[in-house]
XYZ file of C-alpha atoms in Angstrom:
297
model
C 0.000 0.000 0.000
C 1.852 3.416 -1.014
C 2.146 5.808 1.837
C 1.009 8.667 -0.247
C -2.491 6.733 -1.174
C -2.980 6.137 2.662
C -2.370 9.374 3.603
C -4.714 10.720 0.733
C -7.354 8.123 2.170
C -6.779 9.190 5.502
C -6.903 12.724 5.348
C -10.575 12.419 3.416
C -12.093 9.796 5.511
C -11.573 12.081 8.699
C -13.464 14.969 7.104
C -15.708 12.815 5.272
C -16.017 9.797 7.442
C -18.522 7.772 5.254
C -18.466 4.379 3.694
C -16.300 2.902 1.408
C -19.604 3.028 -1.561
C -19.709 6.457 -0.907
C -15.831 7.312 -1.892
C -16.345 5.137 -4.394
C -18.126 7.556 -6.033
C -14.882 9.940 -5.815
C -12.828 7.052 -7.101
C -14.506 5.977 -9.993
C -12.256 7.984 -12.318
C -9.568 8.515 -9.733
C -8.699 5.613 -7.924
C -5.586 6.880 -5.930
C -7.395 9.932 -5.144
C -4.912 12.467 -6.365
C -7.317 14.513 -8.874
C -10.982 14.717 -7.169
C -10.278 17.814 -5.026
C -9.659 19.549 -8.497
C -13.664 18.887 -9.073
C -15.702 21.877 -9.019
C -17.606 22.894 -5.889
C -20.881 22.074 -8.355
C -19.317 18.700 -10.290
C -18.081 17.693 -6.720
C -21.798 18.706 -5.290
C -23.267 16.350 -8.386
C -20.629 13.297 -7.729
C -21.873 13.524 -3.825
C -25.462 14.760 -3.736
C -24.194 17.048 -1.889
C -25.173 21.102 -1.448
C -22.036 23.455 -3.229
C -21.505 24.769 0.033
C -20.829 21.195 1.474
C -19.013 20.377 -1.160
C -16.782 23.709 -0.583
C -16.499 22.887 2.846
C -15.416 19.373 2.100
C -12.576 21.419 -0.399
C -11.294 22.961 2.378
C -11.313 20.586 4.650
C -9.491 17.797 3.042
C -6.653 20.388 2.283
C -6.505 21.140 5.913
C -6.599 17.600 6.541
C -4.095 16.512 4.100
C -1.124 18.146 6.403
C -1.851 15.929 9.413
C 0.843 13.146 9.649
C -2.230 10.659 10.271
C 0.066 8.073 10.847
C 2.400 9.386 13.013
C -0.655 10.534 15.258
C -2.820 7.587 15.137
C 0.288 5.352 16.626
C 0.839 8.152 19.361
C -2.427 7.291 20.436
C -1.992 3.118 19.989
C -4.620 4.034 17.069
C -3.968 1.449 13.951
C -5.516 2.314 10.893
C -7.193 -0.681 8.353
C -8.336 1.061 4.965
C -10.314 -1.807 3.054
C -6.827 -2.991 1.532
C -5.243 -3.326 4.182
C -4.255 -7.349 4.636
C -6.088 -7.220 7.721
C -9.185 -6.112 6.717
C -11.948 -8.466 6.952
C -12.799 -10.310 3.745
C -16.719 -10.778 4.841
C -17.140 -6.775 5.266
C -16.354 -6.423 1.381
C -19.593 -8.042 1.386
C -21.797 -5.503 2.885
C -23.240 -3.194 0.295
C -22.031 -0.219 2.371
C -18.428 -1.550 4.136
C -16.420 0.501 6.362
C -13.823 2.268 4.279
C -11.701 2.589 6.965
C -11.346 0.367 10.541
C -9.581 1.877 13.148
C -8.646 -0.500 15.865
C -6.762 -0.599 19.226
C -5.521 -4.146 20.724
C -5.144 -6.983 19.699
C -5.142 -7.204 15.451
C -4.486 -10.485 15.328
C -8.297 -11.345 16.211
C -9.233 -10.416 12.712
C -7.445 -13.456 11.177
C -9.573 -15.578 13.101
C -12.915 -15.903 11.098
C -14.437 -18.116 13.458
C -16.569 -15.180 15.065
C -19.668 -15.226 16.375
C -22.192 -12.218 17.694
C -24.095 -12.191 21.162
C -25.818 -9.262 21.388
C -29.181 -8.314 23.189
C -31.092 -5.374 25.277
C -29.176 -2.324 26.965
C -32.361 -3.823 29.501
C -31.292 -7.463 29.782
C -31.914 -9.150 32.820
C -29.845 -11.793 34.608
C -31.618 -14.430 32.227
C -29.214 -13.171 29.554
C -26.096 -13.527 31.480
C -27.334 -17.146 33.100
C -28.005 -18.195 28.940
C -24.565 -16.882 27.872
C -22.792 -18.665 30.861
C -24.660 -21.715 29.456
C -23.497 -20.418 25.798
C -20.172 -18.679 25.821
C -17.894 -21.271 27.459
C -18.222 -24.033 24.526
C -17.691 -21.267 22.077
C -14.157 -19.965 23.665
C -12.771 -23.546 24.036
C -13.398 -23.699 20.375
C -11.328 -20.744 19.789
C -14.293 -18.982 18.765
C -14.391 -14.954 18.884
C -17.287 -13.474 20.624
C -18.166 -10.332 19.163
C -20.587 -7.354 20.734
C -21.140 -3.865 20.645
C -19.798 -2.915 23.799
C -23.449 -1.056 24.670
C -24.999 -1.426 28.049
C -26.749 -4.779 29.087
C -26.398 -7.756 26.684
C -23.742 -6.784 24.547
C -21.357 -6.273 28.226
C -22.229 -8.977 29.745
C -21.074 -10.950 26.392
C -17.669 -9.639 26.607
C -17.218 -9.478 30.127
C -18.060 -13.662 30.344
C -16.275 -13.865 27.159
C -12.995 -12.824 28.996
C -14.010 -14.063 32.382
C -13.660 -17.879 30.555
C -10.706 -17.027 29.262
C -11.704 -16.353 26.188
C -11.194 -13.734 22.907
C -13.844 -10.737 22.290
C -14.012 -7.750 19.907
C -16.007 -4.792 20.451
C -17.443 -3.178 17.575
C -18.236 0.596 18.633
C -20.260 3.591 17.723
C -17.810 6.004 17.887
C -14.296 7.545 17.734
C -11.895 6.291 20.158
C -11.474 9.863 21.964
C -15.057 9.648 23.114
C -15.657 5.963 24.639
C -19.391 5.224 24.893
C -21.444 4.295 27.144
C -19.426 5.879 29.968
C -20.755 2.975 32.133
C -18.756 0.588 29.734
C -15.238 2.735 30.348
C -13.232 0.311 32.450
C -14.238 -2.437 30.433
C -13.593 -0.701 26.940
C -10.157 -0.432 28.068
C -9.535 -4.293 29.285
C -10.551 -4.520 25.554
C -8.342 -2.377 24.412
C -5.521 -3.684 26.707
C -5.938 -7.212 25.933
C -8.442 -7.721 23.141
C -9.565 -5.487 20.058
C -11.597 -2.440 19.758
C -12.995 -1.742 16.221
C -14.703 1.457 14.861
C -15.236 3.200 11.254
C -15.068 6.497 13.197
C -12.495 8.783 13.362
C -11.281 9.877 16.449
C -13.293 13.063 17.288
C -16.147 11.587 16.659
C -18.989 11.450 18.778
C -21.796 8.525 19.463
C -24.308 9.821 17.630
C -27.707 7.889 17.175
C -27.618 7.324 13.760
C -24.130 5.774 13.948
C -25.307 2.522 15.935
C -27.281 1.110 13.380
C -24.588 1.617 10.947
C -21.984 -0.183 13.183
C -24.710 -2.936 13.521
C -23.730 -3.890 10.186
C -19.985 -4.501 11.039
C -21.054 -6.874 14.144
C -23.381 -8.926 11.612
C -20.697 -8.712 8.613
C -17.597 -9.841 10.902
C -19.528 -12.406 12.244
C -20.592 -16.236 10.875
C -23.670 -16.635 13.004
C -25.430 -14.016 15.391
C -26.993 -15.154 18.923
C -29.953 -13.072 20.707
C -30.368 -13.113 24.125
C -32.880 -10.695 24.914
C -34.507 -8.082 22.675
C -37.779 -6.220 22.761
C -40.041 -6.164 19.257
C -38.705 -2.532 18.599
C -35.063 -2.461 18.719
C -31.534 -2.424 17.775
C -30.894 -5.997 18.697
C -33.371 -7.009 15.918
C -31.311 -4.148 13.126
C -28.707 -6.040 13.861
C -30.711 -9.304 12.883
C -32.031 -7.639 10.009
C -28.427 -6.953 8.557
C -27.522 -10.817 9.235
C -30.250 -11.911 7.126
C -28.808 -9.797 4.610
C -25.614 -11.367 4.991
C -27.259 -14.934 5.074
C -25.627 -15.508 8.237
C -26.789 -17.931 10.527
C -29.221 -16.512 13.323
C -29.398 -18.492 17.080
C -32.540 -17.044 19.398
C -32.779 -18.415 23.340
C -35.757 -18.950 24.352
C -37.452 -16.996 27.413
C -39.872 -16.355 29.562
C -43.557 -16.069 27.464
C -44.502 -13.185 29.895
C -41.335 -11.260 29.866
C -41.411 -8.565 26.743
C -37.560 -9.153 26.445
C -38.399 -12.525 25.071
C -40.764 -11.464 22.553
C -37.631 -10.929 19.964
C -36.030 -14.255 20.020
C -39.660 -15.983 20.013
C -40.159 -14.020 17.003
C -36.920 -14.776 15.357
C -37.734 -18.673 16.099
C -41.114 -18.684 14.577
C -39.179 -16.973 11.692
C -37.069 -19.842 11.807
C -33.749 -19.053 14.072
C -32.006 -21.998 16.034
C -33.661 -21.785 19.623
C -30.518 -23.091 21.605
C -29.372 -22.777 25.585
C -26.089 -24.150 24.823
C -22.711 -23.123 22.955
C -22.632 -27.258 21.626
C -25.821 -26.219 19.985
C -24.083 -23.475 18.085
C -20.953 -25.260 17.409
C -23.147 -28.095 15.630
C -23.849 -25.747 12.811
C -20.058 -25.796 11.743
C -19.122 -29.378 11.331
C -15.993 -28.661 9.749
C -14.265 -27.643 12.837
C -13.149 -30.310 15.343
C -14.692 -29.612 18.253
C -13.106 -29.875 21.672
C -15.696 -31.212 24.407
């Protein structure tokens, strides 16, 4: 990858932190991204579907940007960069119709090579039931070198990485926003065990904040790194079931536990099983879906 390309790539992805389709659009007649800055505020405004004004902005802002040793910063700050070709860039995001153009990670990289990944995610409301199923769930899973992969948000999606670890096991956090702004701030200490000793993934720069709109859109990167999903607990309405939606998508394989019939939290898997998900209440059950891997008992 030529330094000069990276930094280009850099330098526009953290004023114009969208995904790779969308810089596509810049690329199409430019792939190294050494001419599309010459655009026109109104060509560049056509290209983007973007206002002239945002598109002068953008101008501006890349040139600005384009003097910021990116690299130089981002390992001051144990920051490492993964454009989408990169080595270690996932194969199975390239498969998303929008994939991150750019991963930024802290910890451990080596997780990535490991494709044998699999989701647990649930309600920021889970109950103890979750953390009883995934003690039932997670163990099998980790003996099996498999990664468990969350979104590091309150409830479910903790408790998954904190048993994950606690059986000695390998987790990566996918999360909704730039490293200098750690969210929730309930989720701090752990978010840095992850760091420490596991990986942290985003597709947002630094600065930037955990907006609402960017957890759905790191939903996708949970589903896409992942070869199955599992759901704990999840209301009708919620993320949890986004994140489902995405791994349908992806034709990934969907696992649902099965709960309490009075309990609203188990009104999502339920659904998901009469939609056809694998009920299960143990990791065995998951690992019988890939028969190609030796399983240790």
């Amino acid at each position: 990858m030529k330094n000069d390309f990276l930094q280009r790539l850099l330098a526009l992805h953290y004023v114009y932190p969208k995904p790779l389709n969308k810089l596509h659009l810049l690329m199409q007649d430019d792939l190294q991204l050494e001419r599309w800055h010459e655009l026109s505020a109104q060509q560049l405004s056509y290209k983007l579907s973007i206002s002239s004004a945002s598109a002068n902005r953008l101008k501006t802002a890349y040139a600005e940007s384009l003097q910021i040793p990116f690299k130089d910063v981002y390992f001051k700050h144990k920051i490492t960069p993964i454009p989408y070709i990169h080595p270690l860039y996932p194969e199975s995001l390239l498969e998303l119709i929008d994939p991150p153009a750019v991963l930024y990670a802290k910890g451990n990289m080596g997780l990535l090579e490991n494709q044998n990944q699999i989701a647990i995610i649930g309600s920021r409301k889970a109950s103890i039931y979750s953390r009883n199923a995934m003690e039932l769930i997670i163990p099998p899973l980790v003996k099996n070198d498999f990664i468990v992969v969350s979104g590091l948000a309150k409830g479910a999606d903790a408790m998954a990485h904190q048993i994950a670890i606690e059986f000695g096991g390998s987790t990566i956090a996918v999360t909704g926003s730039g490293f200098l702004h750690p969210y929730p701030k309930e989720n701090k200490e752990l978010h840095n065990i992850i760091e420490e000793n596991h990986l942290v993934v985003t597709e947002y720069p630094p600065y930037m904040l955990p907006k609402r709109w960017n957890f759905p859109m790191r939903n996708r990167i949970i589903s896409g790194l992942s070869r199955g999903i599992v759901v704990t607990e999840a209301q009708l309405k919620s993320g949890t079931l986004s994140t489902i939606e995405h791994a349908l998508e992806h034709g990934k394989d969907i696992f649902a536990v099965p709960g309490n019939i009075l309990s609203p939290l188990s009104e999502g898997p339920h659904k998901l099983i009469a939609e056809g998900a694998k009920p299960i209440w143990s990791g065995w059950q998951v690992l019988e879906e890939y028969s190609e891997i030796s399983v240790e008992k």
